[in-house]
Structure formats: structure tokens, C-alpha cells
Tab-separated table of N, CA and C in Angstrom:
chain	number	residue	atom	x	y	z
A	288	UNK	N	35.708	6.293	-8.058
A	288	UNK	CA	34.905	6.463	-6.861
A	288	UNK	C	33.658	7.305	-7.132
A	289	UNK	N	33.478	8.119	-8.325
A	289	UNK	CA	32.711	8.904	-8.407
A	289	UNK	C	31.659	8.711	-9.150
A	290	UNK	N	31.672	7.449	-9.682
A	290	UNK	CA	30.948	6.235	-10.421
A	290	UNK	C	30.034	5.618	-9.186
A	291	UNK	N	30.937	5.208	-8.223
A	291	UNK	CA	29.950	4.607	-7.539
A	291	UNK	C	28.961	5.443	-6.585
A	292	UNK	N	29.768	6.238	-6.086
A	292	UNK	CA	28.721	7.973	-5.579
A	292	UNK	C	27.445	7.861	-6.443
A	293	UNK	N	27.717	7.926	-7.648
A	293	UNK	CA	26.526	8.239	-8.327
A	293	UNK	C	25.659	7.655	-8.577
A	294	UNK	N	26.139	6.034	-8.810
A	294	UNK	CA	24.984	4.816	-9.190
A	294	UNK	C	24.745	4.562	-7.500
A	295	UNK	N	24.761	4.364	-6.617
A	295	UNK	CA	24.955	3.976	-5.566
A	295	UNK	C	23.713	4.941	-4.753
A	296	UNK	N	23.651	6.610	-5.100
A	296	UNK	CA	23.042	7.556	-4.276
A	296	UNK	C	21.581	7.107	-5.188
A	297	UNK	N	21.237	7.001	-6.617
A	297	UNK	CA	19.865	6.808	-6.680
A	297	UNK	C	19.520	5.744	-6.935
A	298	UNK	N	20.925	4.643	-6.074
A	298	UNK	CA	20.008	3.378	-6.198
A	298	UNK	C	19.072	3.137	-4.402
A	299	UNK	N	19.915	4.180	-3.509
A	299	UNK	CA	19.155	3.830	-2.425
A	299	UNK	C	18.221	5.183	-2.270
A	300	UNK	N	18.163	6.506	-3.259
A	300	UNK	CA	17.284	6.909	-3.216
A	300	UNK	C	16.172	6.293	-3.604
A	301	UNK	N	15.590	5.186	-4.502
A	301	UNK	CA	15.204	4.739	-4.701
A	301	UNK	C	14.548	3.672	-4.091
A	302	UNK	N	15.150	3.152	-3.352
A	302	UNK	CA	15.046	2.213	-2.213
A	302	UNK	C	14.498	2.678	-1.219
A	303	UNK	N	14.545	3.831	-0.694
A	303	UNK	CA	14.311	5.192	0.515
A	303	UNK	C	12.489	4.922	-0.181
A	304	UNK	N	12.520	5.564	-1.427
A	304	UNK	CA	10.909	6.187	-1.945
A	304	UNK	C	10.280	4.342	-1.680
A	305	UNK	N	10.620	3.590	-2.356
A	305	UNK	CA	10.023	2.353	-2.137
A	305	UNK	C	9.629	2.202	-0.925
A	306	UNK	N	10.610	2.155	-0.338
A	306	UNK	CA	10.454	1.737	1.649
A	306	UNK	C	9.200	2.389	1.829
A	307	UNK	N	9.028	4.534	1.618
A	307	UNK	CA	8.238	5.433	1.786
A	307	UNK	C	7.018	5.158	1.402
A	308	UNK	N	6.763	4.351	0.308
A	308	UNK	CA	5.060	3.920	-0.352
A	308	UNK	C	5.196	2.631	0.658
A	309	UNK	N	5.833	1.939	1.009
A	309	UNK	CA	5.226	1.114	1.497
A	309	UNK	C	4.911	1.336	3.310
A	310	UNK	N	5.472	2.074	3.642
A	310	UNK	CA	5.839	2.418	4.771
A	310	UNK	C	3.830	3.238	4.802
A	311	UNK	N	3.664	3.945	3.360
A	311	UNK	CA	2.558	4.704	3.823
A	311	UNK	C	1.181	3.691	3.297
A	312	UNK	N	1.436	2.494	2.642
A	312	UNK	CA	0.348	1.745	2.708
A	312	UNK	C	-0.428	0.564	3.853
A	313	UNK	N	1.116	1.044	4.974
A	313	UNK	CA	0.962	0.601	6.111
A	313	UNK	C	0.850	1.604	7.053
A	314	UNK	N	-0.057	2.398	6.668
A	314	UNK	CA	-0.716	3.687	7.551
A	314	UNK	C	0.164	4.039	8.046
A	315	UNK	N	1.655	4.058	8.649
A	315	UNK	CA	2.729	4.466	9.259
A	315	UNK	C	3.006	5.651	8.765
A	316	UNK	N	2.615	6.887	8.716
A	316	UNK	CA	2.605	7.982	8.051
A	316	UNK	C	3.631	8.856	8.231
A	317	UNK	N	4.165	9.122	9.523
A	317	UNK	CA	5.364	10.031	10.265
A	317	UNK	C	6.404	9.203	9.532
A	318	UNK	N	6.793	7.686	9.979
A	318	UNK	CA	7.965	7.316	9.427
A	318	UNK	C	8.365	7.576	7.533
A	319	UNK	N	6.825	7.066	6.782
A	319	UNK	CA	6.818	7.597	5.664
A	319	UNK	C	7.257	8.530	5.239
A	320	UNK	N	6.615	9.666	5.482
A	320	UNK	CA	6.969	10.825	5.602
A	320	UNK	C	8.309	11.220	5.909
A	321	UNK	N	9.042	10.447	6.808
A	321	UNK	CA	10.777	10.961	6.946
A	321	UNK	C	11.515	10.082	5.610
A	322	UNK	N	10.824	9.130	5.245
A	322	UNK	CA	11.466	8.093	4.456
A	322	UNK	C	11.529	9.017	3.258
A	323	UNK	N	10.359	9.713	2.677
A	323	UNK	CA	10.526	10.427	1.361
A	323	UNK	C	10.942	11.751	1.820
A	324	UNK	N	11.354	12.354	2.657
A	324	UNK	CA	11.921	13.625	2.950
A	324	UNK	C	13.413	12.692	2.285
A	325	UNK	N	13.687	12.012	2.802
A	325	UNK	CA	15.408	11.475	2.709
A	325	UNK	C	15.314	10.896	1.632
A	326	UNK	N	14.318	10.255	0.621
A	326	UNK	CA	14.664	9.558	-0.680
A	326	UNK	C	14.642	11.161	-1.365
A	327	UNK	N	14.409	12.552	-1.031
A	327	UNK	CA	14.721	13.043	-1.748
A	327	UNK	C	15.697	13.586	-1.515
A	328	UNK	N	16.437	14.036	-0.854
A	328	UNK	CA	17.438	14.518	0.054
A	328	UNK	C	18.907	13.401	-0.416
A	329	UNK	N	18.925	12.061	-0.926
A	329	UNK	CA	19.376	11.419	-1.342
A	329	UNK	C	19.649	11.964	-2.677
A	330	UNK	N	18.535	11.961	-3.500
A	330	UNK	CA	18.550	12.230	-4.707
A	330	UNK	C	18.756	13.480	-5.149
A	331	UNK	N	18.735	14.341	-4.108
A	331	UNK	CA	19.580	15.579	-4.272
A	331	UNK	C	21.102	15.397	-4.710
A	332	UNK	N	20.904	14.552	-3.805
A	332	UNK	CA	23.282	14.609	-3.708
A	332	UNK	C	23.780	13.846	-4.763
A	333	UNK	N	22.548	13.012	-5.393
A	333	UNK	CA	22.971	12.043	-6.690
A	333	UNK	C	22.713	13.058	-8.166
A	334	UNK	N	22.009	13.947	-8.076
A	334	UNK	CA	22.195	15.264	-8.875
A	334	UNK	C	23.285	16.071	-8.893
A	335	UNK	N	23.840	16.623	-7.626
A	335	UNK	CA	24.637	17.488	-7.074
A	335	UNK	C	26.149	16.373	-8.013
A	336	UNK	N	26.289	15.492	-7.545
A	336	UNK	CA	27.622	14.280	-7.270
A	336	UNK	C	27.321	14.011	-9.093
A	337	UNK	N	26.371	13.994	-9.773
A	337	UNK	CA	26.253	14.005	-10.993
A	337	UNK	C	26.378	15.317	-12.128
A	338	UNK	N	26.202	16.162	-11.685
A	338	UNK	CA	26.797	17.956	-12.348
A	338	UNK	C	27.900	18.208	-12.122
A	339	UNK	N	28.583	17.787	-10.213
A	339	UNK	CA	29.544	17.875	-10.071
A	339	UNK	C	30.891	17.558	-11.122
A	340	UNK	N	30.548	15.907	-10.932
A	340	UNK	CA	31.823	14.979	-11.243
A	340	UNK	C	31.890	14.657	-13.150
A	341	UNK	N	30.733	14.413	-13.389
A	341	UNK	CA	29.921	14.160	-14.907
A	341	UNK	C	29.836	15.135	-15.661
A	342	UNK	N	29.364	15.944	-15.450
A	342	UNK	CA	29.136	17.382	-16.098
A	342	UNK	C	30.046	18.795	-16.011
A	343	UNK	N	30.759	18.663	-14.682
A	343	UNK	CA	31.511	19.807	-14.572
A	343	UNK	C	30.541	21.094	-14.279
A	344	UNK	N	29.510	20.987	-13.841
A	344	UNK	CA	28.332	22.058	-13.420
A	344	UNK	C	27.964	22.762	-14.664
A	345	UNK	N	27.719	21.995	-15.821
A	345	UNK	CA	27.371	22.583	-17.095
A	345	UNK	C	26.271	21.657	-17.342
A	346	UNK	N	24.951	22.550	-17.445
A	346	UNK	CA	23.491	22.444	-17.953
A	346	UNK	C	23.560	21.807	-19.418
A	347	UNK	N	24.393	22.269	-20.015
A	347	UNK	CA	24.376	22.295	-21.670
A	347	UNK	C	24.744	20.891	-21.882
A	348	UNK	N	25.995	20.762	-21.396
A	348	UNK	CA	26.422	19.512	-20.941
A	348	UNK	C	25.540	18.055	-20.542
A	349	UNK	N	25.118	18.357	-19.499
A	349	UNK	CA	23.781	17.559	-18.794
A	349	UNK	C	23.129	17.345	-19.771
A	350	UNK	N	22.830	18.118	-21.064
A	350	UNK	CA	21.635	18.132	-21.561
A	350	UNK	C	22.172	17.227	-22.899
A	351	UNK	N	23.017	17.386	-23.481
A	351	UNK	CA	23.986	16.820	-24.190
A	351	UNK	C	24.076	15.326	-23.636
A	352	UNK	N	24.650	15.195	-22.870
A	352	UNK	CA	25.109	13.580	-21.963
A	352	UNK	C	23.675	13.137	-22.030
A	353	UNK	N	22.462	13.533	-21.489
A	353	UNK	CA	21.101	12.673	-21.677
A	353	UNK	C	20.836	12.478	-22.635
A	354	UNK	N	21.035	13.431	-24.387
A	354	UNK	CA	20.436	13.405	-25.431
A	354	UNK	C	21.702	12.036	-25.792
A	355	UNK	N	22.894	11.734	-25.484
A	355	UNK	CA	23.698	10.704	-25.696
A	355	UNK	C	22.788	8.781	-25.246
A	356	UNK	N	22.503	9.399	-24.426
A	356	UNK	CA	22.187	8.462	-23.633
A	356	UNK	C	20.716	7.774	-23.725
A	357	UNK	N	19.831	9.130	-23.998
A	357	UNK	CA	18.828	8.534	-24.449
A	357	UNK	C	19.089	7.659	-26.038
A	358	UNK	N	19.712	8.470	-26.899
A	358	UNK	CA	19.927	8.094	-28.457
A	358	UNK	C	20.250	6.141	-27.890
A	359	UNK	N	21.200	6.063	-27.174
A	359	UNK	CA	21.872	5.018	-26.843
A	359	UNK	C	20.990	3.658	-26.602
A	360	UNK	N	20.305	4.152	-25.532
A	360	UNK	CA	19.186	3.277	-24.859
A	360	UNK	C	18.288	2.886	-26.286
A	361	UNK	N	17.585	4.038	-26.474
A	361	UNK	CA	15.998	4.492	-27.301
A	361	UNK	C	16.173	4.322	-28.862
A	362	UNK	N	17.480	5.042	-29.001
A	362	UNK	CA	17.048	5.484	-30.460
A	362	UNK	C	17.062	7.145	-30.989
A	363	UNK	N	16.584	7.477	-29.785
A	363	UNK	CA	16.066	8.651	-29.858
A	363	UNK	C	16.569	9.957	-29.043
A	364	UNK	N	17.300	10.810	-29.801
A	364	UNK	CA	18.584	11.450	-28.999
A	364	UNK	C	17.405	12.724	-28.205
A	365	UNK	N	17.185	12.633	-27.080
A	365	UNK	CA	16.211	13.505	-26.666
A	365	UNK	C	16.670	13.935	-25.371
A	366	UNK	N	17.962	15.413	-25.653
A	366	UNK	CA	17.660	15.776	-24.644
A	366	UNK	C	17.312	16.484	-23.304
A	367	UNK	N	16.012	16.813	-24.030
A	367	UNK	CA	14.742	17.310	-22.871
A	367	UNK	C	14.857	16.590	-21.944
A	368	UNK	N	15.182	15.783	-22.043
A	368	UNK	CA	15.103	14.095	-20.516
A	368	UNK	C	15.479	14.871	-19.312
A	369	UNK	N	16.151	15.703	-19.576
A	369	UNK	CA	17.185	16.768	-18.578
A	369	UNK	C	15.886	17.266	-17.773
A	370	UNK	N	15.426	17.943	-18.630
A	370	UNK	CA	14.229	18.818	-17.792
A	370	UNK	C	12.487	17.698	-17.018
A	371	UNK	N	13.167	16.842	-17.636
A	371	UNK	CA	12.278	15.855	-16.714
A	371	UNK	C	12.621	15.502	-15.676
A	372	UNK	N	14.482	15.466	-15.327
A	372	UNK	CA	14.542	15.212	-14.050
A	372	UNK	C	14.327	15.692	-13.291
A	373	UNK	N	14.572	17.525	-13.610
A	373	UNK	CA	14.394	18.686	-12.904
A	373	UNK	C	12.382	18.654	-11.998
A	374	UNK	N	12.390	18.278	-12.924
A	374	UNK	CA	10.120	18.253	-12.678
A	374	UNK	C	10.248	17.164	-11.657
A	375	UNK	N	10.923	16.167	-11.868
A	375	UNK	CA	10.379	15.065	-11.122
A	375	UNK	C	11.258	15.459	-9.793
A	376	UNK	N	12.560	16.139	-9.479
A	376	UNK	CA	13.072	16.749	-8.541
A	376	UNK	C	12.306	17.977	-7.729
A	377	UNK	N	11.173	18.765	-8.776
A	377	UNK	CA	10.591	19.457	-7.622
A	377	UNK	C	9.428	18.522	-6.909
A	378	UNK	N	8.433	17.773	-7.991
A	378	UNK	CA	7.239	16.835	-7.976
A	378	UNK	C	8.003	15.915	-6.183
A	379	UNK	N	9.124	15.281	-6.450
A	379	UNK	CA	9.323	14.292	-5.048
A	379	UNK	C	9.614	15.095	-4.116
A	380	UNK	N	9.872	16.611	-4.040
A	380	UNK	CA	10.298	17.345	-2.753
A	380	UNK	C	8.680	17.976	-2.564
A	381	UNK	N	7.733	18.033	-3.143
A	381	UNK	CA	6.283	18.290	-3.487
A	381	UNK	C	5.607	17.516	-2.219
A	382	UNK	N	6.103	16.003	-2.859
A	382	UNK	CA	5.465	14.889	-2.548
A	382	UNK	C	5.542	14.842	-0.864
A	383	UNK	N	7.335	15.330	-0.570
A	383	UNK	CA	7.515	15.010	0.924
A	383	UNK	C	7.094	15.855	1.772
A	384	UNK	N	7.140	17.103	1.381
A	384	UNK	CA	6.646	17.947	1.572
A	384	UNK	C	5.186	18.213	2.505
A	385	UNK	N	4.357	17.105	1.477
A	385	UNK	CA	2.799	17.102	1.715
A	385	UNK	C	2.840	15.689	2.520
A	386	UNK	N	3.337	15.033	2.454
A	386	UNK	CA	3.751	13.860	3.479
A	386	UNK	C	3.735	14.585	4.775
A	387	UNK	N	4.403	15.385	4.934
A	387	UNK	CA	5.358	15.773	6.614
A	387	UNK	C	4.134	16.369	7.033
């Protein structure tokens, strides 16, 4: 169950931010604006539900499991990837932020 928590929360966070650009290229700005408050607010709990269940609330860990994962994908065991999510987690609460 904790598999799907996880693929499941940033596949409709994801879906949320999409809706949110499109929502704001249709001048609809307020709804936008709630759309990326909640695609991040989503992607909070898919972090949270991912340290939780995945990691056991260990950074080192996290950082380990991405450098796995990148190697896996890439080639290239890198993992800093960790601290990119963290950037792009303050950057989209940034984003909604300046939306609202």
C-alpha cells in the first residue's frame, strides 16, 4: 500500500502543477494559484510518505537510495539528486507562493 501512496501522490502532484500552468495560461489566476498551492502540498506528503515508509526518516539513506537509482537509470550513481529535490521543494512552494 505504501508503493502506491507514493507513486500515486506525485503522479497527481504532477497533474495538480500541469492543470496550474494551464489553468494560468488561461488567465484564471486565483484557481491557478490554489492548483499549485495543492500540487505542492501534494508533493509534500509524497516526500513525507517517501522518508517515512522508504527511508525510515534517514537523509543518508535518501541519499544512498537516489545515488542507487540514479546509477540504475543513468549510469551514474549521483546522489546529490537528493538535494535537488529539496531545491525544487522550496522553488514550487516559491512558485505558489507568488501565485496566491
Amino acid at each position: 500500500m505504501s508503493d502506491v501512496i507514493i507513486s500515486w501522490t506525485i503522479r497527481f502532484a504532477l497533474l495538480l502543477l500541469w492543470f496550474a500552468w494551464w489553468l494560468r495560461l488561461k488567465r484564471a489566476d486565483r484557481a491557478a494559484a490554489c492548483c499549485f498551492f495543492a500540487s505542492w502540498c501534494v508533493y509534500t506528503c509524497h516526500v513525507l510518505a517517501a522518508f517515512h515508509w522508504v527511508h525510515d526518516w534517514s537523509h543518508r539513506h535518501a541519499v544512498e537510495h537516489t545515488a542507487e537509482v540514479s546509477r540504475r537509470i543513468t549510469g551514474i550513481s549521483a546522489g546529490f539528486g537528493i538535494y535537488f529535490n529539496h531545491l525544487l521543494m522550496v522553488v514550487w512552494l516559491w512558485i505558489a507562493w507568488d501565485a496566491w
